[in-house]
Amino acid sequence: MATEQTEAIVLRLIEFSETSLIATLYSRDLGRISAIAKGARRPKSPFDGALDLLAVCRIVVICKSSDALDLLTEAKLQRRFRAASRSLLRLNCGYYVAEVLRLWTDSGATASHPLYDLTLRTIAAIDGTEDPLFAVLRFELTGLRILGHAPATRDCVGCGTRVDTAAARIPFAYHMGGVLCPACRPRQREVASIRREVLQACTRLQDATGGPVEGVGENLYRDLRAVVSRCVCTHLGAVPRTQSLLPTKWVSH
Ligand SMILES: [Zn+2]
């Protein structure tokens, strides 16, 4: 058993007993953690309100070596996720980000500073003044890139040659993870056809370091949402439960 300190984001809370919770956290240094928070449901909890969805906290955790759950002994709130008081749309975006990050890190809890920092930036964007719908798209596409599963938007996934990106629509094979050239296209079944502008936006949104999302039109949202949802589901092999909370069309907010 080792006692570790790190910073973490709360992804899920499950009631464990009358007084305890099981917290799923994504931490900066330890990756994903599932830990018992004893006494967290008591009125005067030792965690003092830090255990809340998408809250960022400093934690102390005793890591068990076996399959047993880790033990959370301390959580000090650094930043609360306040979207619930802003709008249902922002709150739903938060639920989705928490679920996708949990599913992405389900097997193998290796830490990833880029993924941790991306999530922090996304939470701040959803909680701030940025368009939350594009912040979520950027989270998904940048996250997929960090995980090594970014959709290939320029080079053919069959042979690696540069695809003619001047065409209005470009063949895209979800099961292969990207675009196809004219030579590889006939050999594949279930190939979608995606507008060039949508693929260009996918490329731009794979880089979350560039500050607020700019230059991506609201008129592209509907197609982008459909493409990115399918990329996320194909990679996970499942549909995130909260994906249905995201609007399929851009809505004013
Ligand atoms: Zn090819």
PDB file of C-alpha atoms and ligand atoms in Angstrom:
ATOM      1  CA  MET A   1       0.000   0.000   0.000  1.00  0.00           C
ATOM      2  CA  ALA A   2       1.288   3.415  -0.906  1.00  0.00           C
ATOM      3  CA  THR A   3      -0.082   6.819   0.025  1.00  0.00           C
ATOM      4  CA  GLU A   4      -0.167   9.138  -2.965  1.00  0.00           C
ATOM      5  CA  GLN A   5      -1.088  12.781  -3.434  1.00  0.00           C
ATOM      6  CA  THR A   6      -2.225  14.208  -6.729  1.00  0.00           C
ATOM      7  CA  GLU A   7      -4.823  16.406  -8.396  1.00  0.00           C
ATOM      8  CA  ALA A   8      -7.956  14.732  -9.745  1.00  0.00           C
ATOM      9  CA  ILE A   9     -11.260  15.305 -11.533  1.00  0.00           C
ATOM     10  CA  VAL A  10     -14.409  13.619 -10.184  1.00  0.00           C
ATOM     11  CA  LEU A  11     -16.020  11.506 -12.925  1.00  0.00           C
ATOM     12  CA  ARG A  12     -18.630   9.481 -11.050  1.00  0.00           C
ATOM     13  CA  LEU A  13     -19.984   8.952  -7.563  1.00  0.00           C
ATOM     14  CA  ILE A  14     -21.839   5.825  -6.490  1.00  0.00           C
ATOM     15  CA  GLU A  15     -23.450   5.280  -3.087  1.00  0.00           C
ATOM     16  CA  PHE A  16     -21.621   2.449  -1.378  1.00  0.00           C
ATOM     17  CA  SER A  17     -23.152   2.382   2.090  1.00  0.00           C
ATOM     18  CA  GLU A  18     -25.196   4.695   4.252  1.00  0.00           C
ATOM     19  CA  THR A  19     -22.157   6.854   4.859  1.00  0.00           C
ATOM     20  CA  SER A  20     -19.711   6.062   2.055  1.00  0.00           C
ATOM     21  CA  LEU A  21     -19.304   6.663  -1.654  1.00  0.00           C
ATOM     22  CA  ILE A  22     -17.228   5.055  -4.367  1.00  0.00           C
ATOM     23  CA  ALA A  23     -15.602   7.844  -6.319  1.00  0.00           C
ATOM     24  CA  THR A  24     -14.246   7.372  -9.821  1.00  0.00           C
ATOM     25  CA  LEU A  25     -11.561   9.972 -10.418  1.00  0.00           C
ATOM     26  CA  TYR A  26      -9.211  10.819 -13.234  1.00  0.00           C
ATOM     27  CA  SER A  27      -5.980  11.991 -11.679  1.00  0.00           C
ATOM     28  CA  ARG A  28      -3.048  13.845 -13.134  1.00  0.00           C
ATOM     29  CA  ASP A  29      -0.379  11.431 -11.921  1.00  0.00           C
ATOM     30  CA  LEU A  30      -2.116   8.097 -11.313  1.00  0.00           C
ATOM     31  CA  GLY A  31      -4.617   7.938 -14.163  1.00  0.00           C
ATOM     32  CA  ARG A  32      -8.037   6.597 -13.324  1.00  0.00           C
ATOM     33  CA  ILE A  33      -8.774   5.688  -9.729  1.00  0.00           C
ATOM     34  CA  SER A  34     -11.780   4.053  -8.071  1.00  0.00           C
ATOM     35  CA  ALA A  35     -11.663   4.718  -4.373  1.00  0.00           C
ATOM     36  CA  ILE A  36     -13.901   4.417  -1.334  1.00  0.00           C
ATOM     37  CA  ALA A  37     -14.593   7.722   0.390  1.00  0.00           C
ATOM     38  CA  LYS A  38     -15.603   6.704   3.891  1.00  0.00           C
ATOM     39  CA  GLY A  39     -17.934   9.130   5.625  1.00  0.00           C
ATOM     40  CA  ALA A  40     -18.532  11.125   2.426  1.00  0.00           C
ATOM     41  CA  ARG A  41     -22.312  10.929   2.878  1.00  0.00           C
ATOM     42  CA  ARG A  42     -22.299  12.140   6.452  1.00  0.00           C
ATOM     43  CA  PRO A  43     -23.659  15.678   7.024  1.00  0.00           C
ATOM     44  CA  LYS A  44     -20.245  16.830   8.203  1.00  0.00           C
ATOM     45  CA  SER A  45     -18.191  14.957   5.651  1.00  0.00           C
ATOM     46  CA  PRO A  46     -14.418  14.969   5.883  1.00  0.00           C
ATOM     47  CA  PHE A  47     -14.427  15.729   2.153  1.00  0.00           C
ATOM     48  CA  ASP A  48     -16.294  18.990   2.679  1.00  0.00           C
ATOM     49  CA  GLY A  49     -18.183  19.136  -0.601  1.00  0.00           C
ATOM     50  CA  ALA A  50     -15.191  18.300  -2.781  1.00  0.00           C
ATOM     51  CA  LEU A  51     -16.813  15.147  -4.155  1.00  0.00           C
ATOM     52  CA  ASP A  52     -19.079  16.550  -6.823  1.00  0.00           C
ATOM     53  CA  LEU A  53     -19.302  15.827 -10.555  1.00  0.00           C
ATOM     54  CA  LEU A  54     -16.339  17.307 -12.457  1.00  0.00           C
ATOM     55  CA  ALA A  55     -14.981  19.036  -9.370  1.00  0.00           C
ATOM     56  CA  VAL A  56     -11.197  19.379  -9.404  1.00  0.00           C
ATOM     57  CA  CYS A  57      -9.552  18.492  -6.095  1.00  0.00           C
ATOM     58  CA  ARG A  58      -6.251  17.757  -4.401  1.00  0.00           C
ATOM     59  CA  ILE A  59      -6.525  14.214  -3.146  1.00  0.00           C
ATOM     60  CA  VAL A  60      -4.698  11.844  -0.847  1.00  0.00           C
ATOM     61  CA  VAL A  61      -5.304   8.218  -1.713  1.00  0.00           C
ATOM     62  CA  ILE A  62      -4.046   4.950  -0.303  1.00  0.00           C
ATOM     63  CA  CYS A  63      -3.467   2.720  -3.308  1.00  0.00           C
ATOM     64  CA  LYS A  64      -4.122  -0.979  -2.748  1.00  0.00           C
ATOM     65  CA  SER A  65      -1.864  -3.386  -4.554  1.00  0.00           C
ATOM     66  CA  SER A  66      -4.530  -6.011  -5.241  1.00  0.00           C
ATOM     67  CA  ASP A  67      -7.884  -5.684  -7.008  1.00  0.00           C
ATOM     68  CA  ALA A  68      -9.341  -4.041  -3.896  1.00  0.00           C
ATOM     69  CA  LEU A  69     -10.624  -0.502  -4.169  1.00  0.00           C
ATOM     70  CA  ASP A  70      -8.259   2.292  -3.214  1.00  0.00           C
ATOM     71  CA  LEU A  71      -9.046   4.371  -0.151  1.00  0.00           C
ATOM     72  CA  LEU A  72      -9.605   8.099  -0.506  1.00  0.00           C
ATOM     73  CA  THR A  73      -8.540   9.775   2.708  1.00  0.00           C
ATOM     74  CA  GLU A  74      -8.613  13.432   1.694  1.00  0.00           C
ATOM     75  CA  ALA A  75     -10.084  15.637  -1.047  1.00  0.00           C
ATOM     76  CA  LYS A  76      -9.690  19.396  -1.015  1.00  0.00           C
ATOM     77  CA  LEU A  77     -11.809  21.282  -3.513  1.00  0.00           C
ATOM     78  CA  GLN A  78      -9.873  23.408  -5.989  1.00  0.00           C
ATOM     79  CA  ARG A  79     -12.564  24.195  -8.502  1.00  0.00           C
ATOM     80  CA  ARG A  80     -16.250  23.366  -8.530  1.00  0.00           C
ATOM     81  CA  PHE A  81     -18.134  22.626 -11.773  1.00  0.00           C
ATOM     82  CA  ARG A  82     -20.912  25.210 -11.700  1.00  0.00           C
ATOM     83  CA  ALA A  83     -22.639  24.567 -15.025  1.00  0.00           C
ATOM     84  CA  ALA A  84     -25.778  23.286 -13.280  1.00  0.00           C
ATOM     85  CA  SER A  85     -26.597  26.826 -12.234  1.00  0.00           C
ATOM     86  CA  ARG A  86     -25.944  28.156 -15.756  1.00  0.00           C
ATOM     87  CA  SER A  87     -27.865  25.958 -18.177  1.00  0.00           C
ATOM     88  CA  LEU A  88     -29.034  22.407 -18.702  1.00  0.00           C
ATOM     89  CA  LEU A  89     -27.104  22.300 -21.974  1.00  0.00           C
ATOM     90  CA  ARG A  90     -23.787  23.089 -20.240  1.00  0.00           C
ATOM     91  CA  LEU A  91     -24.568  20.566 -17.508  1.00  0.00           C
ATOM     92  CA  ASN A  92     -25.353  17.862 -20.080  1.00  0.00           C
ATOM     93  CA  CYS A  93     -22.092  18.613 -21.906  1.00  0.00           C
ATOM     94  CA  GLY A  94     -20.325  18.068 -18.573  1.00  0.00           C
ATOM     95  CA  TYR A  95     -22.072  14.722 -17.997  1.00  0.00           C
ATOM     96  CA  TYR A  96     -20.987  13.577 -21.442  1.00  0.00           C
ATOM     97  CA  VAL A  97     -17.343  14.619 -20.996  1.00  0.00           C
ATOM     98  CA  ALA A  98     -17.236  12.801 -17.629  1.00  0.00           C
ATOM     99  CA  GLU A  99     -18.677   9.617 -19.134  1.00  0.00           C
ATOM    100  CA  VAL A 100     -16.482   9.595 -22.227  1.00  0.00           C
ATOM    101  CA  LEU A 101     -13.324  10.152 -20.175  1.00  0.00           C
ATOM    102  CA  ARG A 102     -14.347   7.334 -17.825  1.00  0.00           C
ATOM    103  CA  LEU A 103     -14.969   4.971 -20.752  1.00  0.00           C
ATOM    104  CA  TRP A 104     -11.720   5.982 -22.472  1.00  0.00           C
ATOM    105  CA  THR A 105      -9.779   5.127 -19.329  1.00  0.00           C
ATOM    106  CA  ASP A 106     -11.759   2.019 -18.355  1.00  0.00           C
ATOM    107  CA  SER A 107      -9.107  -0.529 -19.100  1.00  0.00           C
ATOM    108  CA  GLY A 108      -5.635   0.372 -18.019  1.00  0.00           C
ATOM    109  CA  ALA A 109      -5.422   3.402 -15.787  1.00  0.00           C
ATOM    110  CA  THR A 110      -2.218   4.884 -17.114  1.00  0.00           C
ATOM    111  CA  ALA A 111      -1.860   8.573 -16.475  1.00  0.00           C
ATOM    112  CA  SER A 112      -1.790  10.998 -19.391  1.00  0.00           C
ATOM    113  CA  HIS A 113      -0.958  14.609 -18.645  1.00  0.00           C
ATOM    114  CA  PRO A 114      -2.214  15.762 -22.073  1.00  0.00           C
ATOM    115  CA  LEU A 115      -5.561  14.019 -21.497  1.00  0.00           C
ATOM    116  CA  TYR A 116      -5.799  15.445 -17.989  1.00  0.00           C
ATOM    117  CA  ASP A 117      -4.995  18.968 -19.176  1.00  0.00           C
ATOM    118  CA  LEU A 118      -7.425  18.653 -22.097  1.00  0.00           C
ATOM    119  CA  THR A 119     -10.183  17.724 -19.650  1.00  0.00           C
ATOM    120  CA  LEU A 120      -9.355  20.661 -17.382  1.00  0.00           C
ATOM    121  CA  ARG A 121      -9.518  23.042 -20.351  1.00  0.00           C
ATOM    122  CA  THR A 122     -12.795  21.510 -21.510  1.00  0.00           C
ATOM    123  CA  ILE A 123     -14.421  21.807 -18.087  1.00  0.00           C
ATOM    124  CA  ALA A 124     -13.326  25.449 -17.885  1.00  0.00           C
ATOM    125  CA  ALA A 125     -14.728  26.110 -21.380  1.00  0.00           C
ATOM    126  CA  ILE A 126     -18.089  24.505 -20.599  1.00  0.00           C
ATOM    127  CA  ASP A 127     -18.228  26.366 -17.303  1.00  0.00           C
ATOM    128  CA  GLY A 128     -17.115  29.641 -18.907  1.00  0.00           C
ATOM    129  CA  THR A 129     -18.281  31.590 -21.912  1.00  0.00           C
ATOM    130  CA  GLU A 130     -17.104  29.374 -24.789  1.00  0.00           C
ATOM    131  CA  ASP A 131     -19.593  27.534 -26.961  1.00  0.00           C
ATOM    132  CA  PRO A 132     -19.972  24.275 -24.988  1.00  0.00           C
ATOM    133  CA  LEU A 133     -21.005  22.238 -28.040  1.00  0.00           C
ATOM    134  CA  PHE A 134     -17.780  22.998 -29.889  1.00  0.00           C
ATOM    135  CA  ALA A 135     -15.784  22.585 -26.676  1.00  0.00           C
ATOM    136  CA  VAL A 136     -17.154  19.029 -26.461  1.00  0.00           C
ATOM    137  CA  LEU A 137     -16.282  18.295 -30.107  1.00  0.00           C
ATOM    138  CA  ARG A 138     -12.746  19.570 -29.518  1.00  0.00           C
ATOM    139  CA  PHE A 139     -12.511  17.407 -26.378  1.00  0.00           C
ATOM    140  CA  GLU A 140     -13.530  14.295 -28.311  1.00  0.00           C
ATOM    141  CA  LEU A 141     -11.291  14.886 -31.336  1.00  0.00           C
ATOM    142  CA  THR A 142      -8.237  15.991 -29.346  1.00  0.00           C
ATOM    143  CA  GLY A 143      -8.828  13.131 -26.898  1.00  0.00           C
ATOM    144  CA  LEU A 144      -8.999  10.597 -29.730  1.00  0.00           C
ATOM    145  CA  ARG A 145      -5.728  12.021 -31.089  1.00  0.00           C
ATOM    146  CA  ILE A 146      -4.030  11.707 -27.680  1.00  0.00           C
ATOM    147  CA  LEU A 147      -5.256   8.090 -27.470  1.00  0.00           C
ATOM    148  CA  GLY A 148      -3.888   7.412 -30.959  1.00  0.00           C
ATOM    149  CA  HIS A 149      -7.310   7.079 -32.588  1.00  0.00           C
ATOM    150  CA  ALA A 150      -7.793  10.408 -34.316  1.00  0.00           C
ATOM    151  CA  PRO A 151      -9.814  10.122 -37.521  1.00  0.00           C
ATOM    152  CA  ALA A 152      -7.426  10.305 -40.502  1.00  0.00           C
ATOM    153  CA  THR A 153      -8.629  13.237 -42.580  1.00  0.00           C
ATOM    154  CA  ARG A 154      -5.799  13.667 -45.110  1.00  0.00           C
ATOM    155  CA  ASP A 155      -4.045  10.389 -45.843  1.00  0.00           C
ATOM    156  CA  CYS A 156      -5.847   7.276 -47.097  1.00  0.00           C
ATOM    157  CA  VAL A 157      -6.245   4.696 -44.312  1.00  0.00           C
ATOM    158  CA  GLY A 158      -5.840   1.939 -46.924  1.00  0.00           C
ATOM    159  CA  CYS A 159      -2.553   2.887 -48.556  1.00  0.00           C
ATOM    160  CA  GLY A 160      -1.300   6.109 -46.967  1.00  0.00           C
ATOM    161  CA  THR A 161      -1.399   8.308 -50.063  1.00  0.00           C
ATOM    162  CA  ARG A 162      -2.638  11.887 -49.745  1.00  0.00           C
ATOM    163  CA  VAL A 163      -6.332  12.051 -50.624  1.00  0.00           C
ATOM    164  CA  ASP A 164      -7.630  14.739 -52.984  1.00  0.00           C
ATOM    165  CA  THR A 165      -8.986  17.141 -50.403  1.00  0.00           C
ATOM    166  CA  ALA A 166     -10.275  19.537 -53.070  1.00  0.00           C
ATOM    167  CA  ALA A 167     -13.240  17.245 -53.747  1.00  0.00           C
ATOM    168  CA  ALA A 168     -16.579  18.371 -52.322  1.00  0.00           C
ATOM    169  CA  ARG A 169     -17.129  15.058 -50.563  1.00  0.00           C
ATOM    170  CA  ILE A 170     -14.556  12.493 -49.487  1.00  0.00           C
ATOM    171  CA  PRO A 171     -15.083   8.753 -48.811  1.00  0.00           C
ATOM    172  CA  PHE A 172     -14.643   7.896 -45.141  1.00  0.00           C
ATOM    173  CA  ALA A 173     -14.557   4.412 -43.578  1.00  0.00           C
ATOM    174  CA  TYR A 174     -15.424   4.544 -39.872  1.00  0.00           C
ATOM    175  CA  HIS A 175     -14.280   0.980 -39.190  1.00  0.00           C
ATOM    176  CA  MET A 176     -10.836   1.850 -40.603  1.00  0.00           C
ATOM    177  CA  GLY A 177     -10.736   5.258 -38.979  1.00  0.00           C
ATOM    178  CA  GLY A 178     -10.418   7.666 -41.875  1.00  0.00           C
ATOM    179  CA  VAL A 179     -10.585   8.768 -45.491  1.00  0.00           C
ATOM    180  CA  LEU A 180     -10.039   6.555 -48.533  1.00  0.00           C
ATOM    181  CA  CYS A 181      -8.389   7.281 -51.875  1.00  0.00           C
ATOM    182  CA  PRO A 182     -10.167   6.393 -55.163  1.00  0.00           C
ATOM    183  CA  ALA A 183      -8.039   3.237 -55.513  1.00  0.00           C
ATOM    184  CA  CYS A 184      -8.904   1.882 -52.040  1.00  0.00           C
ATOM    185  CA  ARG A 185     -12.540   3.028 -52.013  1.00  0.00           C
ATOM    186  CA  PRO A 186     -14.003   0.166 -54.151  1.00  0.00           C
ATOM    187  CA  ARG A 187     -12.433  -2.499 -51.922  1.00  0.00           C
ATOM    188  CA  GLN A 188     -14.338  -1.332 -48.845  1.00  0.00           C
ATOM    189  CA  ARG A 189     -17.944  -1.718 -47.844  1.00  0.00           C
ATOM    190  CA  GLU A 190     -19.899   0.640 -45.614  1.00  0.00           C
ATOM    191  CA  VAL A 191     -18.135   3.775 -46.696  1.00  0.00           C
ATOM    192  CA  ALA A 192     -19.632   7.142 -45.780  1.00  0.00           C
ATOM    193  CA  SER A 193     -19.207  10.309 -47.803  1.00  0.00           C
ATOM    194  CA  ILE A 194     -18.270  13.370 -45.748  1.00  0.00           C
ATOM    195  CA  ARG A 195     -18.192  17.015 -46.780  1.00  0.00           C
ATOM    196  CA  ARG A 196     -14.703  18.461 -47.139  1.00  0.00           C
ATOM    197  CA  GLU A 197     -15.441  21.334 -44.746  1.00  0.00           C
ATOM    198  CA  VAL A 198     -16.494  18.871 -42.048  1.00  0.00           C
ATOM    199  CA  LEU A 199     -13.237  16.913 -42.367  1.00  0.00           C
ATOM    200  CA  GLN A 200     -11.244  20.154 -42.278  1.00  0.00           C
ATOM    201  CA  ALA A 201     -13.051  21.130 -39.079  1.00  0.00           C
ATOM    202  CA  CYS A 202     -12.235  17.676 -37.642  1.00  0.00           C
ATOM    203  CA  THR A 203      -8.548  18.387 -38.299  1.00  0.00           C
ATOM    204  CA  ARG A 204      -8.686  21.817 -36.657  1.00  0.00           C
ATOM    205  CA  LEU A 205     -10.514  20.468 -33.619  1.00  0.00           C
ATOM    206  CA  GLN A 206      -7.824  17.850 -32.983  1.00  0.00           C
ATOM    207  CA  ASP A 207      -5.597  20.522 -31.521  1.00  0.00           C
ATOM    208  CA  ALA A 208      -6.876  21.862 -28.218  1.00  0.00           C
ATOM    209  CA  THR A 209      -3.871  24.047 -27.555  1.00  0.00           C
ATOM    210  CA  GLY A 210      -5.107  26.877 -29.716  1.00  0.00           C
ATOM    211  CA  GLY A 211      -7.455  28.503 -27.217  1.00  0.00           C
ATOM    212  CA  PRO A 212     -11.162  28.996 -27.948  1.00  0.00           C
ATOM    213  CA  VAL A 213     -12.615  27.236 -30.947  1.00  0.00           C
ATOM    214  CA  GLU A 214     -12.695  29.662 -33.828  1.00  0.00           C
ATOM    215  CA  GLY A 215     -13.402  29.433 -37.502  1.00  0.00           C
ATOM    216  CA  VAL A 216     -15.802  26.515 -37.240  1.00  0.00           C
ATOM    217  CA  GLY A 217     -19.226  27.584 -38.429  1.00  0.00           C
ATOM    218  CA  GLU A 218     -22.411  26.737 -36.623  1.00  0.00           C
ATOM    219  CA  ASN A 219     -23.721  25.437 -39.946  1.00  0.00           C
ATOM    220  CA  LEU A 220     -21.185  22.607 -39.738  1.00  0.00           C
ATOM    221  CA  TYR A 221     -22.247  21.518 -36.266  1.00  0.00           C
ATOM    222  CA  ARG A 222     -24.910  19.033 -37.287  1.00  0.00           C
ATOM    223  CA  ASP A 223     -22.629  17.064 -39.637  1.00  0.00           C
ATOM    224  CA  LEU A 224     -19.657  17.359 -37.285  1.00  0.00           C
ATOM    225  CA  ARG A 225     -21.707  16.068 -34.360  1.00  0.00           C
ATOM    226  CA  ALA A 226     -22.841  13.037 -36.378  1.00  0.00           C
ATOM    227  CA  VAL A 227     -19.304  12.219 -37.615  1.00  0.00           C
ATOM    228  CA  VAL A 228     -17.630  12.656 -34.225  1.00  0.00           C
ATOM    229  CA  SER A 229     -20.332  10.708 -32.362  1.00  0.00           C
ATOM    230  CA  ARG A 230     -19.795   7.798 -34.714  1.00  0.00           C
ATOM    231  CA  CYS A 231     -15.995   8.000 -34.412  1.00  0.00           C
ATOM    232  CA  VAL A 232     -16.270   7.953 -30.601  1.00  0.00           C
ATOM    233  CA  CYS A 233     -18.692   5.001 -30.648  1.00  0.00           C
ATOM    234  CA  THR A 234     -16.599   3.050 -33.167  1.00  0.00           C
ATOM    235  CA  HIS A 235     -13.487   3.474 -31.023  1.00  0.00           C
ATOM    236  CA  LEU A 236     -15.291   2.538 -27.783  1.00  0.00           C
ATOM    237  CA  GLY A 237     -17.361  -0.255 -29.327  1.00  0.00           C
ATOM    238  CA  ALA A 238     -20.325   1.190 -27.431  1.00  0.00           C
ATOM    239  CA  VAL A 239     -22.580   4.219 -27.326  1.00  0.00           C
ATOM    240  CA  PRO A 240     -22.023   6.457 -24.284  1.00  0.00           C
ATOM    241  CA  ARG A 241     -25.315   6.659 -22.401  1.00  0.00           C
ATOM    242  CA  THR A 242     -25.158  10.451 -22.177  1.00  0.00           C
ATOM    243  CA  GLN A 243     -24.472  10.964 -25.892  1.00  0.00           C
ATOM    244  CA  SER A 244     -28.236  11.320 -26.420  1.00  0.00           C
ATOM    245  CA  LEU A 245     -28.145  14.442 -24.210  1.00  0.00           C
ATOM    246  CA  LEU A 246     -26.164  16.321 -26.853  1.00  0.00           C
ATOM    247  CA  PRO A 247     -28.255  18.225 -29.409  1.00  0.00           C
ATOM    248  CA  THR A 248     -27.956  16.870 -32.949  1.00  0.00           C
ATOM    249  CA  LYS A 249     -28.399  20.382 -34.350  1.00  0.00           C
ATOM    250  CA  TRP A 250     -26.706  23.547 -33.185  1.00  0.00           C
ATOM    251  CA  VAL A 251     -28.946  25.363 -30.740  1.00  0.00           C
ATOM    252  CA  SER A 252     -28.698  28.916 -29.544  1.00  0.00           C
ATOM    253  CA  HIS A 253     -27.520  29.143 -25.931  1.00  0.00           C
TER     254      HIS A 253
HETATM  255 ZN    ZN B   1      -5.660   4.305 -50.634  1.00  0.00          ZN
END
